[in-house]
Tab-separated table of C-alpha atoms and ligand atoms in Angstrom:
chain	number	residue	atom	x	y	z
A	3	MET	CA	-34.632	-15.780	102.696
A	4	SER	CA	-33.849	-17.362	99.342
A	5	LEU	CA	-33.100	-15.874	96.014
A	6	ILE	CA	-35.185	-17.218	93.281
A	7	VAL	CA	-35.004	-16.675	89.533
A	8	GLN	CA	-38.639	-16.587	88.025
A	9	LYS	CA	-38.734	-16.830	84.113
A	10	PHE	CA	-42.095	-16.089	82.411
A	11	GLY	CA	-42.516	-17.156	78.693
A	12	GLY	CA	-44.455	-15.679	75.934
A	13	THR	CA	-48.033	-16.995	76.850
A	14	SER	CA	-47.615	-15.934	80.493
A	15	VAL	CA	-47.139	-12.299	79.349
A	16	SER	CA	-49.350	-12.199	76.244
A	17	ASN	CA	-51.659	-9.326	77.481
A	18	ILE	CA	-51.909	-6.731	80.261
A	19	ASP	CA	-54.219	-9.009	82.295
A	20	ARG	CA	-51.705	-11.779	82.096
A	21	ILE	CA	-48.828	-9.510	83.115
A	22	ARG	CA	-50.746	-8.422	86.166
A	23	LYS	CA	-51.219	-12.092	87.059
A	24	VAL	CA	-47.392	-12.453	86.725
A	25	ALA	CA	-46.862	-9.526	88.967
A	26	LEU	CA	-49.077	-11.273	91.621
A	27	ILE	CA	-47.005	-14.551	91.147
A	28	ILE	CA	-43.901	-12.413	91.965
A	29	LYS	CA	-45.355	-10.598	94.707
A	30	GLN	CA	-46.251	-13.983	96.215
A	31	GLU	CA	-42.555	-14.886	96.413
A	32	ILE	CA	-41.776	-11.503	98.077
A	33	ASP	CA	-44.468	-11.826	100.474
A	34	ASN	CA	-43.069	-15.333	101.436
A	35	GLY	CA	-39.938	-13.574	102.301
A	36	ASN	CA	-37.868	-14.487	99.180
A	37	MET	CA	-35.835	-12.371	96.717
A	38	SER	CA	-36.765	-12.410	93.176
A	39	VAL	CA	-34.919	-11.851	90.088
A	40	VAL	CA	-37.244	-11.882	86.951
A	41	VAL	CA	-36.501	-12.922	83.297
A	42	VAL	CA	-39.030	-12.321	80.547
A	43	SER	CA	-39.642	-13.476	76.975
A	44	ALA	CA	-41.411	-11.354	74.323
A	45	MET	CA	-45.233	-11.482	74.452
A	46	SER	CA	-46.468	-14.577	72.556
A	47	GLY	CA	-46.427	-14.137	68.704
A	48	VAL	CA	-44.051	-11.042	68.942
A	49	THR	CA	-40.934	-12.870	68.181
A	50	ASN	CA	-42.471	-14.900	65.451
A	51	ASN	CA	-43.602	-11.683	63.877
A	52	LEU	CA	-40.244	-10.219	64.067
A	53	VAL	CA	-38.544	-13.094	62.602
A	54	SER	CA	-40.996	-12.989	59.629
A	55	LEU	CA	-40.247	-9.277	59.129
A	56	ALA	CA	-36.454	-9.905	59.229
A	57	LYS	CA	-36.716	-12.664	56.682
A	58	GLN	CA	-38.828	-10.573	54.270
A	59	LEU	CA	-35.844	-8.170	54.018
A	60	GLY	CA	-33.171	-11.051	53.743
A	61	ALA	CA	-31.854	-11.008	57.357
A	62	PHE	CA	-31.519	-14.632	58.658
A	63	GLU	CA	-30.166	-16.301	61.690
A	64	GLY	CA	-26.392	-15.598	61.658
A	65	ASP	CA	-26.799	-12.041	60.465
A	66	GLU	CA	-26.085	-9.146	62.902
A	67	GLU	CA	-29.350	-7.243	62.172
A	68	TYR	CA	-31.516	-10.479	62.550
A	69	ASP	CA	-30.449	-10.375	66.201
A	70	ALA	CA	-30.986	-6.691	66.574
A	71	ILE	CA	-34.477	-7.078	65.137
A	72	VAL	CA	-35.627	-10.343	66.920
A	73	SER	CA	-34.345	-9.415	70.409
A	74	SER	CA	-36.577	-6.235	70.559
A	75	GLY	CA	-39.729	-7.975	71.802
A	76	GLU	CA	-38.379	-8.782	75.274
A	77	GLN	CA	-37.627	-5.038	76.010
A	78	ILE	CA	-41.297	-4.331	75.844
A	79	THR	CA	-42.222	-7.194	78.198
A	80	ALA	CA	-39.396	-6.171	80.785
A	81	GLY	CA	-40.838	-2.677	80.928
A	82	LEU	CA	-44.410	-3.856	81.270
A	83	VAL	CA	-43.673	-6.306	83.992
A	84	ALA	CA	-41.527	-3.783	85.894
A	85	GLN	CA	-44.436	-1.341	85.541
A	86	SER	CA	-47.070	-3.803	86.720
A	87	LEU	CA	-44.905	-4.585	89.927
A	88	LYS	CA	-44.776	-0.996	90.535
A	89	GLU	CA	-48.541	-0.875	90.325
A	90	LEU	CA	-48.561	-3.298	93.129
A	91	GLY	CA	-46.230	-1.067	95.315
A	92	ILE	CA	-43.063	-3.244	94.698
A	93	ARG	CA	-39.904	-1.491	93.723
A	94	SER	CA	-38.878	-2.713	90.317
A	95	ARG	CA	-36.945	-1.745	87.121
A	96	SER	CA	-36.228	-3.415	83.763
A	97	PHE	CA	-32.620	-4.322	82.806
A	98	THR	CA	-31.836	-5.002	79.196
A	99	ALA	CA	-29.149	-7.702	78.822
A	100	TRP	CA	-26.643	-5.153	77.580
A	101	GLN	CA	-27.071	-2.950	80.482
A	102	LEU	CA	-25.812	-5.627	82.941
A	103	PRO	CA	-24.097	-6.728	80.726
A	104	ILE	CA	-24.537	-10.356	79.612
A	105	VAL	CA	-21.413	-10.813	77.424
A	106	THR	CA	-21.409	-13.264	74.807
A	107	ASP	CA	-19.299	-14.342	71.753
A	108	ASP	CA	-20.248	-12.955	68.416
A	109	SER	CA	-22.115	-16.126	67.045
A	110	PHE	CA	-25.328	-14.183	65.989
A	111	GLY	CA	-28.367	-16.177	66.469
A	112	LYS	CA	-26.893	-18.857	68.762
A	113	ALA	CA	-24.522	-16.792	70.904
A	114	ASN	CA	-22.665	-18.346	73.925
A	115	ILE	CA	-22.346	-16.523	77.122
A	116	LYS	CA	-18.823	-15.532	78.263
A	117	SER	CA	-19.674	-13.649	81.373
A	118	ILE	CA	-22.297	-12.013	83.439
A	119	ASN	CA	-21.810	-8.934	85.459
A	120	THR	CA	-24.138	-9.277	88.365
A	121	TYR	CA	-23.134	-6.110	90.268
A	122	ALA	CA	-26.193	-4.209	89.428
A	123	LEU	CA	-28.678	-7.074	89.949
A	124	LYS	CA	-27.137	-7.789	93.502
A	125	GLU	CA	-27.253	-4.018	94.484
A	126	TYR	CA	-30.934	-3.777	93.274
A	127	VAL	CA	-31.948	-6.890	94.959
A	128	LYS	CA	-30.113	-5.901	98.138
A	129	ASN	CA	-32.060	-2.679	98.245
A	130	GLY	CA	-35.390	-4.607	98.114
A	131	GLY	CA	-36.038	-4.238	94.343
A	132	VAL	CA	-37.215	-6.781	91.719
A	133	PRO	CA	-34.854	-6.598	88.556
A	134	VAL	CA	-36.830	-7.697	85.354
A	135	ILE	CA	-34.308	-8.782	82.605
A	136	THR	CA	-34.772	-9.220	79.047
A	137	GLY	CA	-34.353	-12.830	78.194
A	138	PHE	CA	-32.959	-14.530	75.018
A	139	GLN	CA	-30.044	-11.984	74.488
A	140	GLY	CA	-26.644	-10.665	75.228
A	141	VAL	CA	-24.218	-8.318	73.835
A	142	CYS	CA	-20.771	-9.157	72.218
A	143	ASP	CA	-17.413	-7.496	72.330
A	144	GLY	CA	-18.277	-5.404	69.319
A	145	ALA	CA	-21.259	-3.895	71.316
A	146	ARG	CA	-23.808	-5.632	69.020
A	147	VAL	CA	-26.858	-7.291	70.428
A	148	THR	CA	-26.708	-11.141	70.170
A	149	THR	CA	-29.499	-13.765	70.725
A	150	PHE	CA	-29.523	-17.328	72.050
A	151	GLY	CA	-31.721	-19.220	69.620
A	152	ARG	CA	-35.420	-19.713	69.805
A	153	GLY	CA	-36.590	-20.429	73.293
A	154	GLY	CA	-33.480	-18.726	74.455
A	155	SER	CA	-35.128	-16.930	77.545
A	156	ASP	CA	-34.856	-20.196	79.304
A	157	MET	CA	-30.903	-20.020	78.714
A	158	THR	CA	-30.985	-16.503	80.353
A	159	ALA	CA	-32.791	-17.682	83.221
A	160	VAL	CA	-30.412	-20.615	83.818
A	161	ALA	CA	-27.327	-18.469	83.440
A	162	ILE	CA	-28.587	-15.746	85.673
A	163	SER	CA	-29.452	-18.384	88.308
A	164	ALA	CA	-25.831	-19.883	88.104
A	165	ALA	CA	-24.289	-16.416	88.166
A	166	LEU	CA	-26.311	-15.426	91.245
A	167	GLY	CA	-26.271	-18.777	92.852
A	168	ALA	CA	-29.989	-18.878	93.027
A	169	GLU	CA	-31.815	-21.544	95.054
A	170	ILE	CA	-33.829	-22.446	92.148
A	171	CYS	CA	-34.667	-21.444	88.481
A	172	ASP	CA	-38.427	-21.451	88.107
A	173	ILE	CA	-39.666	-21.452	84.417
A	174	TYR	CA	-43.202	-20.433	84.111
A	175	THR	CA	-45.110	-21.377	81.103
A	176	ASP	CA	-48.633	-22.340	79.860
A	177	VAL	CA	-48.523	-26.046	81.017
A	178	SER	CA	-48.175	-27.317	84.516
A	179	GLY	CA	-44.855	-28.955	84.130
A	180	VAL	CA	-42.869	-31.378	81.952
A	181	PHE	CA	-45.203	-34.065	80.631
A	182	THR	CA	-44.654	-37.577	79.320
A	183	ALA	CA	-45.392	-36.035	75.821
A	184	ASP	CA	-46.520	-32.631	74.641
A	185	PRO	CA	-49.954	-32.276	76.424
A	186	MET	CA	-51.179	-30.120	73.518
A	187	ILE	CA	-50.873	-33.105	71.198
A	188	VAL	CA	-51.503	-35.962	73.711
A	189	PRO	CA	-54.330	-35.249	75.835
A	190	ASN	CA	-53.719	-38.033	78.469
A	191	ALA	CA	-50.021	-37.138	78.952
A	192	LYS	CA	-49.004	-37.308	82.604
A	193	ILE	CA	-46.869	-34.692	84.476
A	194	ILE	CA	-43.381	-35.859	85.498
A	195	ASN	CA	-42.808	-34.632	89.011
A	196	SER	CA	-39.088	-35.028	88.818
A	197	ILE	CA	-36.944	-35.657	85.830
A	198	ASP	CA	-33.226	-36.413	85.557
A	199	TYR	CA	-31.105	-33.698	83.750
A	200	THR	CA	-29.974	-36.186	80.962
A	201	ASP	CA	-33.580	-37.307	80.196
A	202	MET	CA	-34.729	-33.731	80.082
A	203	LEU	CA	-31.826	-32.800	77.705
A	204	GLU	CA	-32.742	-35.821	75.455
A	205	MET	CA	-36.533	-34.772	75.567
A	206	SER	CA	-35.660	-31.177	74.735
A	207	TYR	CA	-33.176	-32.132	72.083
A	208	SER	CA	-35.699	-34.421	70.569
A	209	GLY	CA	-38.309	-31.916	70.151
A	210	ALA	CA	-40.029	-31.111	73.583
A	211	LYS	CA	-39.934	-27.307	73.397
A	212	VAL	CA	-41.063	-26.719	77.003
A	213	LEU	CA	-37.351	-26.251	77.795
A	214	GLN	CA	-34.819	-25.072	75.429
A	215	SER	CA	-31.969	-27.786	75.039
A	216	ARG	CA	-29.137	-25.321	75.435
A	217	ALA	CA	-30.638	-24.086	78.635
A	218	VAL	CA	-30.763	-27.731	79.963
A	219	GLU	CA	-27.251	-28.136	79.010
A	220	TYR	CA	-26.291	-24.984	80.782
A	221	ALA	CA	-28.025	-26.189	83.989
A	222	ILE	CA	-26.276	-29.410	83.903
A	223	ASN	CA	-22.809	-27.821	83.487
A	224	ASN	CA	-23.542	-25.413	86.283
A	225	ASP	CA	-25.652	-27.577	88.697
A	226	VAL	CA	-28.731	-25.260	88.455
A	227	ILE	CA	-32.010	-26.851	89.642
A	228	MET	CA	-34.971	-26.073	87.214
A	229	ARG	CA	-38.524	-26.293	88.018
A	230	VAL	CA	-41.207	-26.046	85.235
A	231	LYS	CA	-44.510	-24.447	86.561
A	232	SER	CA	-47.675	-23.074	85.037
A	233	SER	CA	-48.354	-19.322	85.401
A	234	PHE	CA	-52.082	-20.123	84.759
A	235	ILE	CA	-52.777	-22.640	87.603
A	236	ASN	CA	-51.250	-23.428	90.865
A	237	GLY	CA	-49.319	-26.715	91.160
A	238	GLU	CA	-46.020	-28.168	92.319
A	239	GLY	CA	-44.554	-28.361	88.728
A	240	SER	CA	-41.670	-30.653	87.564
A	241	ILE	CA	-38.250	-30.575	89.085
A	242	ILE	CA	-35.178	-31.031	86.873
A	243	GLY	CA	-32.053	-32.179	88.648
A	244	HIS	CA	-30.257	-35.389	89.494
A	245	PHE	CA	-32.593	-38.325	89.600
A	246	GLU	CA	-32.669	-41.963	88.953
A	247	THR	CA	-34.307	-43.138	85.481
A	248	LYS	CA	-36.033	-46.432	85.849
A	249	SER	CA	-38.167	-46.980	82.730
A	250	VAL	CA	-39.530	-45.086	79.723
A	251	VAL	CA	-39.690	-41.421	80.781
A	252	GLY	CA	-41.497	-39.726	78.015
A	253	LEU	CA	-41.923	-39.245	74.201
A	254	ALA	CA	-40.899	-36.258	72.083
A	255	LEU	CA	-41.862	-35.344	68.423
A	256	SER	CA	-39.798	-33.653	65.879
A	257	ASP	CA	-41.973	-33.125	62.729
A	258	ASN	CA	-41.778	-31.885	59.220
A	259	LEU	CA	-38.219	-33.103	58.469
A	260	GLU	CA	-37.053	-33.015	54.817
A	261	ARG	CA	-34.430	-35.062	53.122
A	262	ILE	CA	-31.443	-33.413	51.416
A	263	SER	CA	-28.167	-34.782	49.961
A	264	VAL	CA	-24.942	-32.890	50.603
A	265	PHE	CA	-22.011	-33.784	48.164
A	266	PHE	CA	-18.358	-33.141	49.466
A	267	ASP	CA	-14.976	-33.807	47.946
A	268	ASN	CA	-13.406	-35.878	50.620
A	269	GLU	CA	-13.637	-37.291	54.196
A	270	ASP	CA	-11.911	-34.315	55.771
A	271	HIS	CA	-14.670	-32.121	54.284
A	272	PHE	CA	-17.269	-34.503	55.563
A	273	ASN	CA	-15.990	-34.323	59.150
A	274	LYS	CA	-15.624	-30.485	58.810
A	275	ILE	CA	-19.379	-30.356	57.801
A	276	VAL	CA	-20.410	-32.501	60.693
A	277	GLU	CA	-18.266	-30.328	62.977
A	278	PHE	CA	-20.035	-27.255	61.461
A	279	PHE	CA	-23.415	-28.636	62.195
A	280	ASN	CA	-22.526	-29.281	65.766
A	281	GLU	CA	-20.909	-25.953	66.387
A	282	ASN	CA	-23.843	-24.390	64.991
A	283	MET	CA	-26.252	-26.490	66.960
A	284	ILE	CA	-27.957	-27.673	63.776
A	285	LYS	CA	-30.006	-30.908	64.543
A	286	PHE	CA	-29.731	-33.467	61.617
A	287	ASP	CA	-30.029	-37.199	61.202
A	288	ILE	CA	-27.880	-38.980	58.603
A	289	SER	CA	-29.689	-41.715	56.701
A	290	VAL	CA	-26.995	-42.465	53.985
A	291	LYS	CA	-23.203	-41.774	53.983
A	292	THR	CA	-20.824	-42.650	51.223
A	293	ASP	CA	-17.404	-41.364	50.142
A	294	SER	CA	-18.740	-38.428	48.207
A	295	TYR	CA	-22.090	-37.558	49.727
A	296	MET	CA	-24.529	-37.953	52.744
A	297	THR	CA	-28.283	-37.740	52.767
A	298	ILE	CA	-29.680	-36.123	56.006
A	299	PHE	CA	-32.943	-35.077	57.489
A	300	VAL	CA	-33.369	-31.588	58.734
A	301	ASN	CA	-36.380	-29.414	59.782
A	302	LYS	CA	-38.154	-27.628	56.849
A	303	ASP	CA	-37.898	-24.336	58.688
A	304	GLU	CA	-34.329	-24.547	59.106
A	305	LEU	CA	-33.509	-25.751	55.568
A	306	HIS	CA	-32.937	-22.310	54.190
A	307	ASN	CA	-30.465	-21.315	56.939
A	308	ILE	CA	-28.671	-24.702	56.808
A	309	THR	CA	-28.122	-24.709	53.031
A	310	GLU	CA	-27.170	-21.065	52.827
A	311	SER	CA	-24.620	-21.600	55.632
A	312	LEU	CA	-23.352	-24.725	53.862
A	313	GLN	CA	-22.810	-23.163	50.618
A	314	TYR	CA	-21.077	-20.225	52.160
A	315	SER	CA	-18.770	-22.540	54.040
A	316	GLY	CA	-17.031	-23.721	50.902
A	317	LEU	CA	-17.146	-27.273	52.208
A	318	VAL	CA	-19.954	-28.673	49.898
A	319	ARG	CA	-19.871	-29.307	46.268
A	320	LYS	CA	-23.649	-29.716	45.767
A	321	ILE	CA	-26.890	-29.939	47.655
A	322	GLU	CA	-29.911	-31.823	46.448
A	323	TYR	CA	-33.363	-31.231	47.888
A	324	LEU	CA	-34.641	-34.802	47.696
A	325	THR	CA	-37.951	-34.407	49.471
A	326	ARG	CA	-38.919	-31.508	47.280
A	327	MET	CA	-37.397	-32.902	43.891
A	328	ASN	CA	-39.262	-36.252	44.237
A	329	ASN	CA	-42.285	-34.944	45.835
A	330	GLU	CA	-41.762	-37.024	48.973
A	331	PRO	CA	-43.868	-36.896	52.173
A	332	GLN	CA	-42.109	-34.987	54.977
A	333	LEU	CA	-41.292	-37.246	58.013
A	334	SER	CA	-41.524	-37.082	61.585
A	335	LYS	CA	-39.443	-38.545	64.373
A	336	ILE	CA	-40.725	-39.814	67.494
A	337	THR	CA	-38.096	-40.399	70.237
A	338	ILE	CA	-39.081	-42.668	73.233
A	339	ILE	CA	-36.720	-41.653	76.048
A	340	GLY	CA	-35.597	-43.736	78.907
A	341	HIS	CA	-34.789	-47.332	79.762
A	342	LYS	CA	-36.443	-49.773	77.419
A	343	THR	CA	-37.275	-53.397	77.388
A	344	PRO	CA	-35.795	-55.803	74.760
A	345	GLU	CA	-39.404	-56.294	73.136
A	346	LEU	CA	-40.227	-52.587	72.888
A	347	VAL	CA	-39.454	-52.146	69.208
A	348	GLU	CA	-41.525	-55.130	68.155
A	349	GLN	CA	-44.405	-53.892	70.426
A	350	VAL	CA	-44.167	-50.382	68.926
A	351	GLU	CA	-44.432	-51.911	65.371
A	352	LEU	CA	-47.607	-53.895	66.464
A	353	THR	CA	-49.075	-50.798	68.148
A	354	LEU	CA	-48.603	-48.664	64.973
A	355	GLN	CA	-50.144	-51.554	62.984
A	356	SER	CA	-53.260	-51.462	65.029
A	357	VAL	CA	-53.676	-47.755	63.912
A	358	ASN	CA	-52.857	-48.588	60.208
A	359	ILE	CA	-49.566	-46.785	60.537
A	360	LYS	CA	-46.358	-48.251	58.958
A	361	ALA	CA	-43.154	-47.074	60.619
A	362	ARG	CA	-40.554	-45.832	58.038
A	363	ASN	CA	-37.810	-46.926	60.269
A	364	ILE	CA	-37.037	-47.762	63.871
A	365	SER	CA	-33.579	-47.527	65.419
A	366	GLN	CA	-32.550	-48.433	68.974
A	367	PHE	CA	-30.129	-46.859	71.211
A	368	ARG	CA	-29.012	-47.416	74.734
A	369	THR	CA	-31.564	-44.999	76.431
A	370	LYS	CA	-33.918	-44.200	73.416
A	371	VAL	CA	-35.717	-45.766	70.590
A	372	ILE	CA	-36.354	-43.544	67.310
A	373	VAL	CA	-39.482	-44.233	65.218
A	374	TRP	CA	-39.822	-42.641	61.760
A	375	VAL	CA	-43.254	-42.116	60.488
A	376	GLU	CA	-44.873	-39.804	57.746
A	377	SER	CA	-45.732	-36.206	59.215
A	378	CYS	CA	-49.337	-36.469	58.093
A	379	CYS	CA	-50.023	-39.222	60.729
A	380	ASP	CA	-47.386	-38.383	63.465
A	381	LYS	CA	-49.968	-37.321	66.003
A	382	ILE	CA	-51.897	-40.421	65.715
A	383	ALA	CA	-48.656	-42.424	66.023
A	384	LEU	CA	-47.385	-40.472	68.917
A	385	ASN	CA	-50.722	-40.921	70.931
A	386	ALA	CA	-50.737	-44.617	70.084
A	387	ILE	CA	-47.143	-45.234	71.290
A	388	HIS	CA	-47.630	-42.999	74.299
A	389	ASN	CA	-50.745	-44.980	75.266
A	390	PHE	CA	-48.768	-48.210	74.926
A	391	CYS	CA	-45.712	-47.146	76.616
A	392	ILE	CA	-46.926	-44.868	79.317
A	393	ILE	CA	-50.638	-45.225	79.999
A	394	ASN	CA	-50.722	-48.977	79.881
A	395	GLY	CA	-47.414	-48.994	81.655
A	396	ASN	CA	-45.723	-51.399	79.268
A	397	ASP	CA	-42.342	-50.029	79.918
B	420	LIG	P1	-43.009	-20.407	76.778
B	420	LIG	O1	-43.600	-19.334	75.795
B	420	LIG	O2	-43.552	-20.403	78.057
B	420	LIG	O3	-41.527	-20.428	76.762
B	420	LIG	P2	-43.054	-22.764	75.042
B	420	LIG	O4	-44.125	-22.666	73.961
B	420	LIG	O5	-41.724	-22.405	74.745
B	420	LIG	O6	-43.533	-21.750	76.207
B	420	LIG	O7	-43.130	-24.202	75.748
B	420	LIG	C1	-44.279	-24.663	76.314
B	420	LIG	C2	-44.867	-25.668	75.385
B	420	LIG	O8	-44.161	-26.809	75.238
B	420	LIG	C3	-46.223	-26.218	75.785
B	420	LIG	O9	-47.364	-25.309	75.386
B	420	LIG	C4	-46.300	-27.583	75.101
B	420	LIG	O10	-47.145	-27.521	73.987
B	420	LIG	C5	-44.908	-27.824	74.639
B	420	LIG	N1	-44.371	-29.128	74.982
B	420	LIG	C6	-43.712	-29.925	74.212
B	420	LIG	N2	-43.298	-31.008	74.761
B	420	LIG	C7	-43.770	-30.932	76.114
B	420	LIG	C8	-43.661	-31.717	77.235
B	420	LIG	N3	-43.130	-32.990	77.243
B	420	LIG	N4	-44.147	-31.385	78.401
B	420	LIG	C9	-44.668	-30.146	78.466
B	420	LIG	N5	-44.863	-29.348	77.505
B	420	LIG	C10	-44.363	-29.605	76.288
B	421	LIG	N1	-38.910	-14.676	72.517
B	421	LIG	C1	-37.894	-15.747	72.073
B	421	LIG	C2	-38.504	-16.691	71.196
B	421	LIG	O1	-39.709	-16.690	70.974
B	421	LIG	C3	-37.246	-16.245	73.225
B	421	LIG	C4	-38.030	-17.220	74.099
B	421	LIG	O2	-39.322	-17.209	74.040
B	421	LIG	O3	-37.531	-17.878	75.031
B	421	LIG	O4	-37.843	-17.723	70.768
B	422	LIG	MG1	-40.000	-21.518	75.594
């Protein structure tokens, strides 16, 4: 008898029919003689709507009320899933994260887990029940609800798995596993049966939203084996653990990036700004750095948050919105992850030329290559590079 954590994402619980399907998946695990602890996200579209409502009233990531608002979707799903399990004759109840509690620091919008009290969960499971926990959130010492950043139910699932010593952390979603590129953009992407933690982290960090990068990091630090599976069709899914990397593993896309210049007074302030970005898990790429300013690329959806927080930090003298000021096109970043051949960069250039796309820049690192293109043609570029690197096997 194994204890398994089963996490269901937004599309897996998007309506009552889907929730009933989820209950059957959980029942299957119970019928197999296992114990299940369930983590759920909000129904698809709900969190986006809550974020939009919060922003209309000026509440952004980092504000206490932002977390109070955007965390509410998961409570609905937890209740519905528990109710649908009861419909099948399975003992079940919902647990909000604060009821356990999952205790975090007070970094609203990107909280870090400090501890998880597993007593109630263990008792409930021991007595044959299936607890259904709200993902994406915790509670800080000040008794306020905190959230873990978008996609943060993955983080709850991994943290609960670690705290309970679960056999595996199953992440159920709308695709059958981790693919060599986003299968919604690259139709001939291939499923990856087993993927090494560090490659998965790079994929997630570079834009593959199938798993939240913080969750993968947590899994690495706590030796949690993850498996990504579809809640729509049966299949083995993809295992994330310790595996050997031999060649190009996959490609990830990070789109709609805008260029801003951040002016500062001295090197000390520059270092503190970088520290600030890292602490706040803000993804950025530096394109120019001088004694008094740096030009960086950030996602357009995060621009407001980033510039607000920077101005508030008192570390910056001025911010210039270069993409907007100069009417420049937004750029996208395609990351090729895994071990590369020496010719790869040249071959990528030729591949892009064959579809009439000019790379804005290509940079090489030990286990990845980053290709910059204009966002308007990023999907064509991604498909072309994927065909070359993965489908034609030129890795
Ligand atoms: P959930 O709501 O279940 O958490 P997400 O939308 O967060 O689901 O993640 C699943 C989505 O991730 C897929 O629909 C797919 O479009 C996207 N995705 C991006 N890159 C990949 C990849 N390499 N493999 C699989 N899915 C990917
Ligand atoms: N509902 C949250 C979000 O949409 C958390 C999650 O889906 O993992 O970001
Ligand atoms: Mg997700």
